[in-house]
Tab-separated table of C-alpha atoms and ligand atoms in Angstrom:
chain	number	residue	atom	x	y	z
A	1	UNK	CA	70.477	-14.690	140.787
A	2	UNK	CA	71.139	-10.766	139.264
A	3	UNK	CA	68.376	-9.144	137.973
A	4	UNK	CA	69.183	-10.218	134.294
A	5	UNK	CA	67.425	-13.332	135.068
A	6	UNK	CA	63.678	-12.039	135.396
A	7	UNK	CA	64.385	-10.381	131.569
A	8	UNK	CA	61.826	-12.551	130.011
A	9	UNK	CA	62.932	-14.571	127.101
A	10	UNK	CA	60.660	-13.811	123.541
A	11	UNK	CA	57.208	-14.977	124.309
A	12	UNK	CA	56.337	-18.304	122.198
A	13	UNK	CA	52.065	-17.622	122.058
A	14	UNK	CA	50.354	-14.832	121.462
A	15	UNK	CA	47.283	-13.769	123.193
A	16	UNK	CA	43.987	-11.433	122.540
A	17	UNK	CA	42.367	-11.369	125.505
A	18	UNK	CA	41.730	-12.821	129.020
A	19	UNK	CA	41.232	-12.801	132.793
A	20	UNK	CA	43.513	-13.947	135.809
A	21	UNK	CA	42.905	-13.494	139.563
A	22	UNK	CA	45.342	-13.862	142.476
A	23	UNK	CA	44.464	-13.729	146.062
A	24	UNK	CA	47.320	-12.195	147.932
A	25	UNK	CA	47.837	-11.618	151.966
A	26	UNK	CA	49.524	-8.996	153.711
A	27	UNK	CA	52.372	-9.707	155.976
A	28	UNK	CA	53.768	-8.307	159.252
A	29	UNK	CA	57.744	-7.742	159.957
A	30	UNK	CA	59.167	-9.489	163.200
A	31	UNK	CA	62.680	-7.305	161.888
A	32	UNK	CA	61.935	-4.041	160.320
A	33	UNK	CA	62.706	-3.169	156.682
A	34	UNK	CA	62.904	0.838	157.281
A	35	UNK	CA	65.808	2.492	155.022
A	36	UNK	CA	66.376	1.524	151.002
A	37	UNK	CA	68.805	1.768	148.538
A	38	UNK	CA	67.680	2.408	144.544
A	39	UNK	CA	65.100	0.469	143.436
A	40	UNK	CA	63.665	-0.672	146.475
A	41	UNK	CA	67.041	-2.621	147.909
A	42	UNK	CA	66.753	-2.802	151.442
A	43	UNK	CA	69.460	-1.565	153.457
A	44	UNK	CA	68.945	-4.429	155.885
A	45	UNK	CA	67.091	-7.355	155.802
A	46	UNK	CA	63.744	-8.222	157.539
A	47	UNK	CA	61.626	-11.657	158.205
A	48	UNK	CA	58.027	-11.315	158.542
A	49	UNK	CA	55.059	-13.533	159.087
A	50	UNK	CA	52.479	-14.127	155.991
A	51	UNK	CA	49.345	-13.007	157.540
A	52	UNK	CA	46.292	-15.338	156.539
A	53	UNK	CA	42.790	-13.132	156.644
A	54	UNK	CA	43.983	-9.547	155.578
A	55	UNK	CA	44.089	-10.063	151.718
A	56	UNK	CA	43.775	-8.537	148.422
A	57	UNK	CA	41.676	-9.973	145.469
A	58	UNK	CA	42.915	-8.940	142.057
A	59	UNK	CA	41.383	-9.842	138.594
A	60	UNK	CA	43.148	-8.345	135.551
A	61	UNK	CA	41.843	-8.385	132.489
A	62	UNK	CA	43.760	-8.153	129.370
A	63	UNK	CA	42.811	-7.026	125.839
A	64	UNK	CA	45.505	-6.763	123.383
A	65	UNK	CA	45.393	-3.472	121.427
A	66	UNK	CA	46.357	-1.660	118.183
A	67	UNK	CA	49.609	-0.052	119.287
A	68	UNK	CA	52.066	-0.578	121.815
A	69	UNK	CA	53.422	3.124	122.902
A	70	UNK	CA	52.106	3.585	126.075
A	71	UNK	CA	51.155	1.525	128.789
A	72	UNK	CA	46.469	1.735	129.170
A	73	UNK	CA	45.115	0.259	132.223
A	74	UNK	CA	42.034	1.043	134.517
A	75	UNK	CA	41.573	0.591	138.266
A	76	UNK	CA	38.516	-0.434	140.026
A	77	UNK	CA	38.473	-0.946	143.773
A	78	UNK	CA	34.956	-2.570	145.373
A	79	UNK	CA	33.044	-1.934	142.061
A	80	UNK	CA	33.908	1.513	141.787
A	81	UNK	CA	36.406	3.544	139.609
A	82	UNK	CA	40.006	4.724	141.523
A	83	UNK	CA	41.882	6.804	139.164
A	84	UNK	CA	43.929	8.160	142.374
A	85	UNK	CA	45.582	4.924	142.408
A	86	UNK	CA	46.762	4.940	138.744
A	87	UNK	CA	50.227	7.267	139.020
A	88	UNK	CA	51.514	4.393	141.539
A	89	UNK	CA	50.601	1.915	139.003
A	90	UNK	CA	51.817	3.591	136.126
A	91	UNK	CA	55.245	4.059	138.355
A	92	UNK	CA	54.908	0.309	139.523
A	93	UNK	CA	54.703	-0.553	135.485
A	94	UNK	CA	57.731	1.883	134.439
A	95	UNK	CA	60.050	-0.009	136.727
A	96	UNK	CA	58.844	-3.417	135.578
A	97	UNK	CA	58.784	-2.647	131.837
A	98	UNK	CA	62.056	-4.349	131.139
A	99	UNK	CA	60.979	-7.678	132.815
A	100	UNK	CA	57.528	-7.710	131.485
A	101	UNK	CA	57.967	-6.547	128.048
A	102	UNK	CA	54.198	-7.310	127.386
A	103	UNK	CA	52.837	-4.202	129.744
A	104	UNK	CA	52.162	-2.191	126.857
A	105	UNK	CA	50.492	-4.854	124.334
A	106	UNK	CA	47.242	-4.810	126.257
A	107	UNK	CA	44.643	-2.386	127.568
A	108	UNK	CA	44.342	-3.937	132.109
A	109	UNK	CA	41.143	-3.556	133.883
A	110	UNK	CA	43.033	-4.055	137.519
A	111	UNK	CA	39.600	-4.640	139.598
A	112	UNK	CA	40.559	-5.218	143.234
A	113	UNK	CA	39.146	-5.379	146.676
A	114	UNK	CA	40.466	-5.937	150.217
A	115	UNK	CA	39.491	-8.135	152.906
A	116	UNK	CA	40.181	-5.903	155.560
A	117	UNK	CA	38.151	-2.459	156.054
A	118	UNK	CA	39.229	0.636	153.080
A	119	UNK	CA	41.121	3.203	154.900
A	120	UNK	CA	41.975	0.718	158.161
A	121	UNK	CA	45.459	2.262	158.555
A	122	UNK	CA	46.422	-1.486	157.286
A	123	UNK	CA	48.881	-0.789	154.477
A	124	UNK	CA	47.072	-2.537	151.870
A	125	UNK	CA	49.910	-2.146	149.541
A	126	UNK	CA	52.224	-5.382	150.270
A	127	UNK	CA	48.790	-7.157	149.454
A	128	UNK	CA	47.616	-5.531	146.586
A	129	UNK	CA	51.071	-4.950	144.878
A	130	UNK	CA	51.875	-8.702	145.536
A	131	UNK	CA	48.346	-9.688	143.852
A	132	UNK	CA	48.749	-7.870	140.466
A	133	UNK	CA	52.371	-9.124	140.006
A	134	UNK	CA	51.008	-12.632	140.701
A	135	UNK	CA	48.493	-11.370	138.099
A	136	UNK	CA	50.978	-10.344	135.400
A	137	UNK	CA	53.323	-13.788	136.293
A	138	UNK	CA	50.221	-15.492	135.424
A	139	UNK	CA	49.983	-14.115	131.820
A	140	UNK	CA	53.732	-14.056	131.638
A	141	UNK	CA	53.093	-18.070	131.607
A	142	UNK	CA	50.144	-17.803	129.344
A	143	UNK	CA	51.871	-16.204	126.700
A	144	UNK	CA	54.765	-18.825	126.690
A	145	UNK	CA	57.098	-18.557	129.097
A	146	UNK	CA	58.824	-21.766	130.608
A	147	UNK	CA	59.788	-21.642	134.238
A	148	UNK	CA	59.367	-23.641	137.456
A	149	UNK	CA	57.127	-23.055	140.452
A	150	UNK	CA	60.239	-21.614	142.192
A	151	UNK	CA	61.301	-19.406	139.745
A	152	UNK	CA	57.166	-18.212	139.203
A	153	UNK	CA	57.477	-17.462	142.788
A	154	UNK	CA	60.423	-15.733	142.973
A	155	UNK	CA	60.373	-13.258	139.841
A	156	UNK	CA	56.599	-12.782	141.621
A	157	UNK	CA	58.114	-11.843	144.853
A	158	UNK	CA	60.696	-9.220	142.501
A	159	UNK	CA	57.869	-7.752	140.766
A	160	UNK	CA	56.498	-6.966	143.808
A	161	UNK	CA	59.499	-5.477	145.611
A	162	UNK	CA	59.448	-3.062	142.916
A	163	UNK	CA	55.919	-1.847	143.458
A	164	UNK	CA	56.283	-1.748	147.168
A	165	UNK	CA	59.130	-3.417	149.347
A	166	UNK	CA	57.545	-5.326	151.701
A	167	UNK	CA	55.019	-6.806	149.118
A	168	UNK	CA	57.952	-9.286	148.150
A	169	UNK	CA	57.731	-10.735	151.550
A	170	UNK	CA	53.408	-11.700	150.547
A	171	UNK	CA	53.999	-14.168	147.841
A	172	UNK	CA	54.642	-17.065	149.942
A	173	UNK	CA	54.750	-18.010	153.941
A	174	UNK	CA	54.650	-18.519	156.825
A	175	UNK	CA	58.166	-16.926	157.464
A	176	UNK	CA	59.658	-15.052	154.431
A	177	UNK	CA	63.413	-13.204	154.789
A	178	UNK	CA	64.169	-9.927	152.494
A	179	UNK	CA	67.456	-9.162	152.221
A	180	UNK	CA	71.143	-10.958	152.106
A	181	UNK	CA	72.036	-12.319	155.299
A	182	UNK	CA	75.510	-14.283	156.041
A	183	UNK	CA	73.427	-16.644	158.404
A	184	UNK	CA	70.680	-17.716	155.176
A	185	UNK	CA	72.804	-18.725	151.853
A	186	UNK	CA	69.678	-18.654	149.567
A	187	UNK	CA	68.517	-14.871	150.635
A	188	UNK	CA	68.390	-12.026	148.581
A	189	UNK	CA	68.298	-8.414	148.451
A	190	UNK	CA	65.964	-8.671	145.380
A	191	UNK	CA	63.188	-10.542	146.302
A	192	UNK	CA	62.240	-12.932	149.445
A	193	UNK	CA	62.540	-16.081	150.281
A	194	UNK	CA	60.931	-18.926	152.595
A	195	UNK	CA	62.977	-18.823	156.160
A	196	UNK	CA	64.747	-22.633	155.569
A	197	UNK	CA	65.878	-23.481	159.242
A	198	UNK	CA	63.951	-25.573	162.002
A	199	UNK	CA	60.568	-23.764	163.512
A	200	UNK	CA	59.564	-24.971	166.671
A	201	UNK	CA	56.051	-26.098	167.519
A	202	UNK	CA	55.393	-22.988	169.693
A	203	UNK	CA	55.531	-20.646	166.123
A	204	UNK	CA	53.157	-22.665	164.525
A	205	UNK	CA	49.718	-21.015	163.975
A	206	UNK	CA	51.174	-17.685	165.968
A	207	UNK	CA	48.333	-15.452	166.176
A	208	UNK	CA	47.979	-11.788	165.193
A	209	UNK	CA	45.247	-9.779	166.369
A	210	UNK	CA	45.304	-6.308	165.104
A	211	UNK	CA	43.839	-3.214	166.884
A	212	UNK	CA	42.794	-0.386	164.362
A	213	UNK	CA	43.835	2.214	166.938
A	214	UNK	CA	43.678	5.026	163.945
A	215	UNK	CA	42.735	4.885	160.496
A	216	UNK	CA	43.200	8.444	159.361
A	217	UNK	CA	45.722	8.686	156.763
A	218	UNK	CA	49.280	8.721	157.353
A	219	UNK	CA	50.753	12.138	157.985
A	220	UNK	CA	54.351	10.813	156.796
A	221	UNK	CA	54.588	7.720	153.741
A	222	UNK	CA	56.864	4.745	153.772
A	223	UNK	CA	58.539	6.507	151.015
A	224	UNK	CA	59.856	9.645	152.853
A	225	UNK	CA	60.455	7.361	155.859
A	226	UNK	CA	62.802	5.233	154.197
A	227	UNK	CA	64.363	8.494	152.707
A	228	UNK	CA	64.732	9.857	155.836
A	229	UNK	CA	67.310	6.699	157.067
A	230	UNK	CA	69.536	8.390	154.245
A	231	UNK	CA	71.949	10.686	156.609
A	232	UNK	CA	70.297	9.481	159.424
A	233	UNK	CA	72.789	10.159	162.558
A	234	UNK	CA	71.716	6.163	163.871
A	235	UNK	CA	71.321	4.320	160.530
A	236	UNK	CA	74.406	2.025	160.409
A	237	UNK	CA	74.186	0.871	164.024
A	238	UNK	CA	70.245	0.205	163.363
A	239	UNK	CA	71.188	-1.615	160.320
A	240	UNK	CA	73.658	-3.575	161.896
A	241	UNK	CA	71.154	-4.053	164.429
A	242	UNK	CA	68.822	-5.672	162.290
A	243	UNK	CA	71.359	-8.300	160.549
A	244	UNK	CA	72.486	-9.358	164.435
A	245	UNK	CA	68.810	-9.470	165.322
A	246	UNK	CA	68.003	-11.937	162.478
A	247	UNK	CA	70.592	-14.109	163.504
A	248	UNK	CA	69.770	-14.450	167.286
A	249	UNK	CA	65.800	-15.483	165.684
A	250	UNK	CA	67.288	-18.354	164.169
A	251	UNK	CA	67.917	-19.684	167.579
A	252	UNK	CA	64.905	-18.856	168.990
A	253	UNK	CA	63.042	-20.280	166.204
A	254	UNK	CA	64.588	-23.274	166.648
A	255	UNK	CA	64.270	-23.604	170.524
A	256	UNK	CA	60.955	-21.995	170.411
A	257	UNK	CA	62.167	-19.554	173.107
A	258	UNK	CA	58.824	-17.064	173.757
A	259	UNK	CA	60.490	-14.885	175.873
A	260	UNK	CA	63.352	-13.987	173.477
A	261	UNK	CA	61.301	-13.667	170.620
A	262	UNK	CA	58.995	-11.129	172.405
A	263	UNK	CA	62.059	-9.038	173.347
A	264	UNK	CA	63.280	-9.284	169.845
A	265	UNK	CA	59.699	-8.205	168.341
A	266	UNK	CA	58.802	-5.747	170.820
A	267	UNK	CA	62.372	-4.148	170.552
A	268	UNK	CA	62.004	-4.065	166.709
A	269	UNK	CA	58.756	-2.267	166.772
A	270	UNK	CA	60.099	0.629	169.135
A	271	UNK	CA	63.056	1.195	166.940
A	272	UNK	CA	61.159	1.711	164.040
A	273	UNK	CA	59.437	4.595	165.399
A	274	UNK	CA	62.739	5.804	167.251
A	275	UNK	CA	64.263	6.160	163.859
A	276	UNK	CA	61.341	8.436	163.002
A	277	UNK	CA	61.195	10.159	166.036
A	278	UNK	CA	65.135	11.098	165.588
A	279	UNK	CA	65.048	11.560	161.625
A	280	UNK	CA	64.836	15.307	160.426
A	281	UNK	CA	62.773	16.734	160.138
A	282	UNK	CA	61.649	14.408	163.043
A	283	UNK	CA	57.318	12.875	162.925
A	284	UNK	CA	55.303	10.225	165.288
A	285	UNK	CA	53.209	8.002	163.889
A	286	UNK	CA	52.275	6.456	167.288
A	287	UNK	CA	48.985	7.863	169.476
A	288	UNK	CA	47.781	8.125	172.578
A	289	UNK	CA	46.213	5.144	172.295
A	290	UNK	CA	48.600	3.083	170.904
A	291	UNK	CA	50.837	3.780	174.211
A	292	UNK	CA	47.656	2.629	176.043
A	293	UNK	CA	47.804	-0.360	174.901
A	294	UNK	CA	51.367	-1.108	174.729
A	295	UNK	CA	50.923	-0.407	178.744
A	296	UNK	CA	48.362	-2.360	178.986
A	297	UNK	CA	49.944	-5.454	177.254
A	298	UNK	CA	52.923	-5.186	179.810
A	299	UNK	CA	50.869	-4.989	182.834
A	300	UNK	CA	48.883	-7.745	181.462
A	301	UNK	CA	52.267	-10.160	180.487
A	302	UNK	CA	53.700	-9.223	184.163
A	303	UNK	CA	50.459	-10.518	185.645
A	304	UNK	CA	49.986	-13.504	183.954
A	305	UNK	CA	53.857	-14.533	182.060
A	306	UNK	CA	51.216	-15.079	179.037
A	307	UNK	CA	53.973	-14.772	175.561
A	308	UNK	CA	51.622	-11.856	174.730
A	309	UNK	CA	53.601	-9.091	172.855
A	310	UNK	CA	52.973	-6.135	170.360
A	311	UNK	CA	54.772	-4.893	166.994
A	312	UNK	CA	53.706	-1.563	165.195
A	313	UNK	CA	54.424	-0.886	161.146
A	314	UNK	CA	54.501	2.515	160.243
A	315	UNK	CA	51.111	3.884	161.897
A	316	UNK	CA	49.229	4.091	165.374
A	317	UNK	CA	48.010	0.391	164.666
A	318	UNK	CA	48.973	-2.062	166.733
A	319	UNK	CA	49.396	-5.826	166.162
A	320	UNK	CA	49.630	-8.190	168.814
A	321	UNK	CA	51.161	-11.325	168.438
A	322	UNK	CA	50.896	-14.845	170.542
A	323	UNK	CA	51.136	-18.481	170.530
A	324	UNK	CA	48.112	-20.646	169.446
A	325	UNK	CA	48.092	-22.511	172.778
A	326	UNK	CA	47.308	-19.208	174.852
A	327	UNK	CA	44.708	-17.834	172.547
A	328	UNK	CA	41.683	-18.246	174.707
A	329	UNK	CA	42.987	-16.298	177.501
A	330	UNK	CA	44.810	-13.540	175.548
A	331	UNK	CA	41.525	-13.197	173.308
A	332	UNK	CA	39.520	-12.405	176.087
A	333	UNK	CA	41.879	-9.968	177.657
A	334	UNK	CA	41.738	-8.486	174.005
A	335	UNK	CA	38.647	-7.830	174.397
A	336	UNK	CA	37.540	-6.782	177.716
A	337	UNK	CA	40.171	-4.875	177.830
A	338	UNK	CA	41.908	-3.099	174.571
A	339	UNK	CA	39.239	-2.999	172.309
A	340	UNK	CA	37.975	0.062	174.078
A	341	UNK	CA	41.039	1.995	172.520
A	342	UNK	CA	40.424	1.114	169.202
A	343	UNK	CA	38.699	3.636	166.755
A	344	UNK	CA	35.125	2.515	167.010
A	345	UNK	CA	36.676	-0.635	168.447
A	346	UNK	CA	37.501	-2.151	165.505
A	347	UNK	CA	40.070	-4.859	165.533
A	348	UNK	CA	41.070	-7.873	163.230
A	349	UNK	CA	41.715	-11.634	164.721
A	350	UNK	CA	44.141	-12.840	161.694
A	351	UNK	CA	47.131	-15.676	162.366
A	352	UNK	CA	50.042	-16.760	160.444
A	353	UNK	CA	49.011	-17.860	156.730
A	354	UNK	CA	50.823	-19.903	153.669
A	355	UNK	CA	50.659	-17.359	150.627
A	356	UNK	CA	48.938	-16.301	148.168
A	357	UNK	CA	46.260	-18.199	146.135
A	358	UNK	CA	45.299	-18.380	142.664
A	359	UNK	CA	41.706	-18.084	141.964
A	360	UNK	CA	40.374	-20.512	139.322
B	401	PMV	O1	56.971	-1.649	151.835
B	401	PMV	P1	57.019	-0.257	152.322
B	401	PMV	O2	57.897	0.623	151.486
B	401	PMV	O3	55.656	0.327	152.550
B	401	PMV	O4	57.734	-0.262	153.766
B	401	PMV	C1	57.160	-0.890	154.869
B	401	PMV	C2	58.035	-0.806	156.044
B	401	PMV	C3	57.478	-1.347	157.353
B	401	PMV	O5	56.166	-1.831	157.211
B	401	PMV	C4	57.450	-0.232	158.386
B	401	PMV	C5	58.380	-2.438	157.892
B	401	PMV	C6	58.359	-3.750	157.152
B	401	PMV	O6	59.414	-4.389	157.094
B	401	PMV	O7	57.286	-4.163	156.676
């Protein structure tokens, strides 16, 4: 697959007006996708789990119009008008023009809301960015186009990549790749794919809890993150580091080894935010808090040999991640103990999750 094949073909119907929705999840990364090439090509590649309860909700609603110059679109999020989201839109439908020719036949009322709280520190843009290109694959199809479930999927999980990178990794679940790896034939730099080797039992249903240890707003984007890996003195050892990474999880997966996996994750997480902490100009995302916790959860494992283990994406948040079969006692320990450093103790129980839905 190049890119020439999400150029759609000339549309066979024409349409006036109408309404699709998508339901689309967010998605956590086991191996970090920090550093990108032009157009949102990852300079390594990352596997994440789809998340199930943190989602975005997206109806668009189409009206064709008089002329086709520009592109005319709207944003509501909860009910309410968000015109500060519009220039990342606008950008998101500049890059996409050439594969959705239609963008600028029709006047889009984008009306969206998230499951999780507004301003939670959870990036809300893998989900949201991941719903409206389901959205505009949806009228693609309306207006014509012929093309398998696969292929829907696929140019959905490209459209997305181009609004924001991890958002190709939402489409579908529970384990979705980004990025060419020697190990997985079928995976691609320009859009994810469904991890296709053996999972064992112990992955199934793998829990995420996530603390909201901040939810102030970021002091550094993804954008100048990623930037910063350009010139970075450690970038091609951490990028090597990622594809070797990948390839020991396909073991694990397969064994259902906990205790390599958590070393894996947990080692993942910190070099994330040791690439920002040796970038320059240098920035921490992490708090006080989120070192609390991280403490706390290796205290906690040492005590007990509980598969309990923590990731971080860029911000003070902290996921924590565990096997279905230990919930009860890692739930409570959650609680009575690390929901106390969570900004007015706010904290998410979500698990692993299938995809996104459309909404009838
Ligand atoms: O999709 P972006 O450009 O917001 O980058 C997200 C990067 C991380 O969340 C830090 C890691 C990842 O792979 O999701």
């Amino acid at each position: 697959m190049t890119e020439h094949n999400f150029i759609s073909k000339a549309y066979s119907k024409t349409l006036e007006r109408g309404k699709v929705t998508w339901e689309s999840p967010s998605n956590i990364a086991l191996v970090k996708y920090w550093g990108k090439k032009k157009h949102q090509i990852p300079e390594n590649p990352s596997i994440s789990f789809t998340l199930n309860e943190c989602k975005t909700m997206t109806s668009l609603t189409f009206t064709k119009k008089e002329s086709s110059h520009d592109f005319s679109f709207e944003v509501i999020l909860d009910g309410e008008k968000k015109d500060d989201f519009k220039p990342k839109i606008q950008t998101f439908f500049e890059r996409i023009e050439s594969f959705s020719p239609f963008l600028k036949d029709f006047h889009f009322v984008i009306d969206t809301k998230n499951t999780f709280p507004h301003s939670s520190g959870i990036a809300s843009s893998a989900s949201g960015m991941s719903a409206l290109a389901l959205c505009l694959m949806s009228i693609e199809k309306e207006l014509g186009s012929e093309m398998s479930e696969e292929f829907f999927n696929q140019k959905a999980s490209f459209l997305s990549r181009l609004g924001s990178g991890s958002a190709c990794r939402s489409v579908e679940g529970d384990l979705i790749v980004w990025g060419k790896h020697k190990q997985i034939t079928n995976s691609s730099d320009l859009y994810g794919v469904k991890y296709p080797f053996e999972v064992h039992e112990n992955f199934k249903n793998y829990q995420d809890t996530i603390l909201l240890v901040d939810k102030g707003e970021k002091q550094v984007s993804s954008t100048v993150g990623h930037n910063l890996m350009h010139g970075h003195p450690f970038a091609e050892e951490r990028f090597n580091q990622a594809h070797d990474n990948l390839s020991k999880l396909i073991h694990i997966f397969k064994e259902g080894d906990l205790n390599s996996f958590i070393k894996i994750v947990e080692s993942e997480a910190l070099t994330l935010h040791a690439m920002m902490m040796t970038s320059m100009p240098y920035f921490i995302l992490m708090k006080p808090n989120t070192l609390e916790i991280i403490n706390k959860i290796w205290r906690f494992r040492r005590e007990t040999n509980l598969h309990i283990c923590f990731t971080l994406d860029a911000g003070a948040n902290v996921h924590i991640l565990y096997p279905e079969k230990e919930a009860a006692q890692i739930l409570e320990f959650i609680k009575s103990e690390l929901v106390a450093f969570c900004q007015n103790e706010q904290y998410i129980c979500d698990r692993i999750g299938f995809g996104a839905k459309k909404i009838n």
